[in-house]
Short mmCIF file of C-alpha atoms in Angstrom, two decimals:
data_model
loop_
_atom_site.label_atom_id
_atom_site.label_comp_id
_atom_site.label_asym_id
_atom_site.label_seq_id
_atom_site.Cartn_x
_atom_site.Cartn_y
_atom_site.Cartn_z
CA MET A 22 111.67 255.90 152.34
CA ALA A 23 107.87 256.56 152.57
CA LYS A 24 105.82 254.37 154.79
CA VAL A 25 102.58 252.55 154.13
CA GLY A 26 99.91 251.91 156.72
CA ILE A 27 98.18 248.60 156.57
CA VAL A 28 94.98 248.33 158.50
CA MET A 29 92.26 245.64 158.69
CA GLY A 30 89.02 245.22 160.44
CA SER A 31 89.69 241.81 161.78
CA ASP A 32 92.48 239.27 162.29
CA SER A 33 90.60 236.94 159.92
CA ASP A 34 91.71 239.44 157.19
CA MET A 35 95.37 238.77 158.06
CA PRO A 36 96.15 236.14 155.28
CA VAL A 37 95.10 238.59 152.56
CA MET A 38 96.73 241.62 154.12
CA ALA A 39 99.93 239.60 154.60
CA LYS A 40 100.19 239.31 150.93
CA ALA A 41 100.45 243.19 150.57
CA ALA A 42 103.04 243.18 153.38
CA GLU A 43 104.99 240.51 151.45
CA ILE A 44 105.21 242.66 148.41
CA LEU A 45 106.11 245.72 150.41
CA ASP A 46 108.89 243.60 152.03
CA GLU A 47 110.11 242.49 148.70
CA MET A 48 110.28 246.12 147.49
CA GLY A 49 111.91 247.38 150.69
CA ILE A 50 109.03 249.50 151.66
CA GLU A 51 108.47 250.26 155.34
CA TYR A 52 104.98 249.70 156.63
CA GLU A 53 103.09 249.54 159.87
CA MET A 54 100.17 247.00 160.20
CA THR A 55 97.33 246.98 162.76
CA ILE A 56 93.89 245.77 163.32
CA ILE A 57 91.16 248.32 163.96
CA SER A 58 87.44 247.93 163.73
CA ALA A 59 85.83 251.21 162.45
CA HIS A 60 82.52 250.00 163.94
CA ARG A 61 83.55 248.54 167.29
CA GLU A 62 86.21 251.05 168.18
CA PRO A 63 85.55 254.28 166.25
CA ASP A 64 87.49 256.46 168.69
CA ILE A 65 90.70 254.35 168.27
CA PHE A 66 90.08 254.33 164.40
CA PHE A 67 89.84 258.14 164.29
CA GLN A 68 93.02 258.56 166.36
CA TRP A 69 94.92 256.19 163.99
CA ALA A 70 93.66 257.79 160.84
CA LYS A 71 94.28 261.34 161.97
CA ALA A 72 97.87 260.41 163.06
CA ALA A 73 98.61 258.59 159.70
CA GLU A 74 100.06 261.55 157.92
CA GLU A 75 102.23 262.47 160.98
CA LYS A 76 103.65 258.99 161.07
CA GLY A 77 104.89 259.43 157.57
CA PHE A 78 102.40 257.33 155.72
CA LYS A 79 102.16 258.19 152.07
CA VAL A 80 99.61 255.37 151.19
CA ILE A 81 97.15 253.44 153.30
CA ILE A 82 96.01 249.87 152.38
CA ALA A 83 92.80 249.12 154.18
CA GLY A 84 91.08 245.71 154.03
CA ALA A 85 87.48 245.13 155.14
CA GLY A 86 84.57 242.72 154.70
CA LYS A 87 80.81 242.99 154.60
CA ALA A 88 79.88 246.57 155.18
CA ALA A 89 83.58 247.50 154.53
CA HIS A 90 83.55 250.98 155.78
CA LEU A 91 87.20 250.98 156.89
CA PRO A 92 88.81 252.01 153.56
CA GLY A 93 86.23 254.74 152.92
CA MET A 94 86.62 256.08 156.40
CA CYS A 95 90.42 256.15 155.95
CA ALA A 96 89.98 258.12 152.68
CA ALA A 97 87.66 260.55 154.44
CA ILE A 98 90.32 261.44 156.87
CA PHE A 99 93.76 260.72 155.33
CA PRO A 100 94.66 263.21 152.57
CA MET A 101 96.67 260.86 150.44
CA PRO A 102 95.92 257.71 148.52
CA VAL A 103 93.94 254.78 150.10
CA ILE A 104 93.89 251.39 148.53
CA GLY A 105 90.85 249.24 149.56
CA ILE A 106 90.85 245.48 149.62
CA PRO A 107 87.40 243.91 149.72
CA MET A 108 87.45 240.68 151.59
CA LYS A 109 85.71 237.66 150.54
CA THR A 110 82.71 236.94 152.79
CA SER A 111 80.66 233.84 153.43
CA ASP A 112 77.40 235.67 152.88
CA LEU A 113 77.85 237.23 149.51
CA GLY A 114 81.26 236.05 148.43
CA GLY A 115 82.82 239.49 148.90
CA VAL A 116 80.65 241.24 146.44
CA ASP A 117 79.09 243.14 149.40
CA SER A 118 82.61 244.31 150.37
CA LEU A 119 83.47 245.18 146.90
CA TYR A 120 80.42 247.47 146.41
CA SER A 121 80.99 249.05 149.80
CA ILE A 122 84.47 250.05 148.98
CA VAL A 123 84.19 251.03 145.27
CA GLN A 124 81.01 253.11 145.59
CA MET A 125 82.41 256.04 147.32
CA PRO A 126 80.83 259.58 147.09
CA SER A 127 82.41 262.07 144.87
CA GLY A 128 85.51 263.68 146.44
CA ILE A 129 86.37 260.75 148.60
CA PRO A 130 88.07 258.18 146.21
CA VAL A 131 89.31 254.82 147.26
CA ALA A 132 91.44 252.82 144.79
CA THR A 133 89.97 249.34 144.85
CA VAL A 134 91.70 246.02 143.98
CA ALA A 135 90.05 242.60 143.42
CA ILE A 136 88.26 240.65 146.22
CA ASN A 137 91.10 239.30 148.38
CA GLY A 138 93.60 241.21 146.22
CA GLY A 139 96.34 241.68 148.86
CA ALA A 140 99.28 241.31 146.56
CA ASN A 141 97.85 243.83 144.04
CA ALA A 142 97.32 246.32 146.79
CA GLY A 143 100.89 246.02 147.76
CA ILE A 144 102.06 246.46 144.08
CA LEU A 145 99.73 249.42 143.63
CA ALA A 146 101.11 251.01 146.78
CA ALA A 147 104.66 250.51 145.49
CA LYS A 148 103.67 252.03 142.05
CA ILE A 149 102.26 255.07 143.75
CA LEU A 150 105.32 255.55 145.82
CA ALA A 151 107.52 254.90 142.80
CA THR A 152 106.38 258.09 141.01
CA SER A 153 108.89 259.96 143.20
CA ASP A 154 111.41 257.20 143.78
CA PRO A 155 113.63 255.96 140.89
CA GLU A 156 115.16 253.13 142.93
CA LEU A 157 111.71 251.76 143.66
CA LEU A 158 110.68 252.11 140.18
CA ALA A 159 113.65 250.01 139.03
CA LYS A 160 112.50 247.26 141.51
CA LEU A 161 109.12 247.25 140.14
CA LYS A 162 110.45 246.94 136.63
CA ASP A 163 112.52 244.04 137.79
CA TYR A 164 109.45 242.46 139.47
CA SER A 165 107.47 242.74 136.28
CA GLU A 166 110.29 241.18 134.31
CA LYS A 167 110.50 238.25 136.84
CA LEU A 168 106.55 237.70 136.24
CA LYS A 169 107.12 237.71 132.52
CA LYS A 170 109.99 235.18 132.84
CA ASP A 171 107.87 232.91 135.07
CA VAL A 172 105.05 232.76 132.45
CA VAL A 173 107.58 232.05 129.63
CA ALA A 174 109.13 229.21 131.82
CA LYS A 175 105.69 227.68 132.34
CA ALA A 176 104.73 227.86 128.61
CA ASP A 177 108.10 226.24 127.70
CA LYS A 178 107.46 223.43 130.19
CA LEU A 179 103.97 222.98 128.86
CA ALA A 180 105.24 222.68 125.25
CA GLU A 181 107.94 220.35 126.33
CA VAL A 182 105.79 217.74 128.44
CA GLY A 183 102.29 218.33 127.26
CA TYR A 184 99.34 219.26 129.40
CA LYS A 185 98.65 215.97 131.10
CA GLU A 186 102.27 215.65 132.50
CA TYR A 187 102.32 219.43 133.15
CA MET A 188 99.19 219.19 135.40
CA ALA A 189 100.36 215.96 137.09
CA SER A 190 103.64 217.68 137.99
CA GLY A 191 101.84 220.29 140.06
CA LYS A 192 102.88 222.93 137.54
#
């Protein structure tokens, strides 16, 4: 099966990036995860990004905060899809990261998920890969059905016990 590269600029991004990895694990998608600072170690970054295609990556998920150049630099080098995850920052709440990732110049697209949207990045990577993998597509359909059933179960519980008890129960 195709591989996904997961790269982040700092280990402080790990909790968000782990959510992408968890989705890929659930879908049975192989991935490689690493930490590379595009600003502090550009030589290492360029080696990694240039080798990504040879490693079999079909999608890269790149998370970054503040100036958030990592996803865009991946997209400039890697010829296949890049998904950017803007990290929430203490300075501007992640809006700075979001704008840095989503405002790419023409010809260098980066698919961008919500601030701290690690799970959605994993799902989007799986959906991209599922365009040529019927087994993975079936897993995604099952995943969507599970999400639907979870919402229905919560609605049924709310109808049964009322909102005060529902909230008191921890949902």
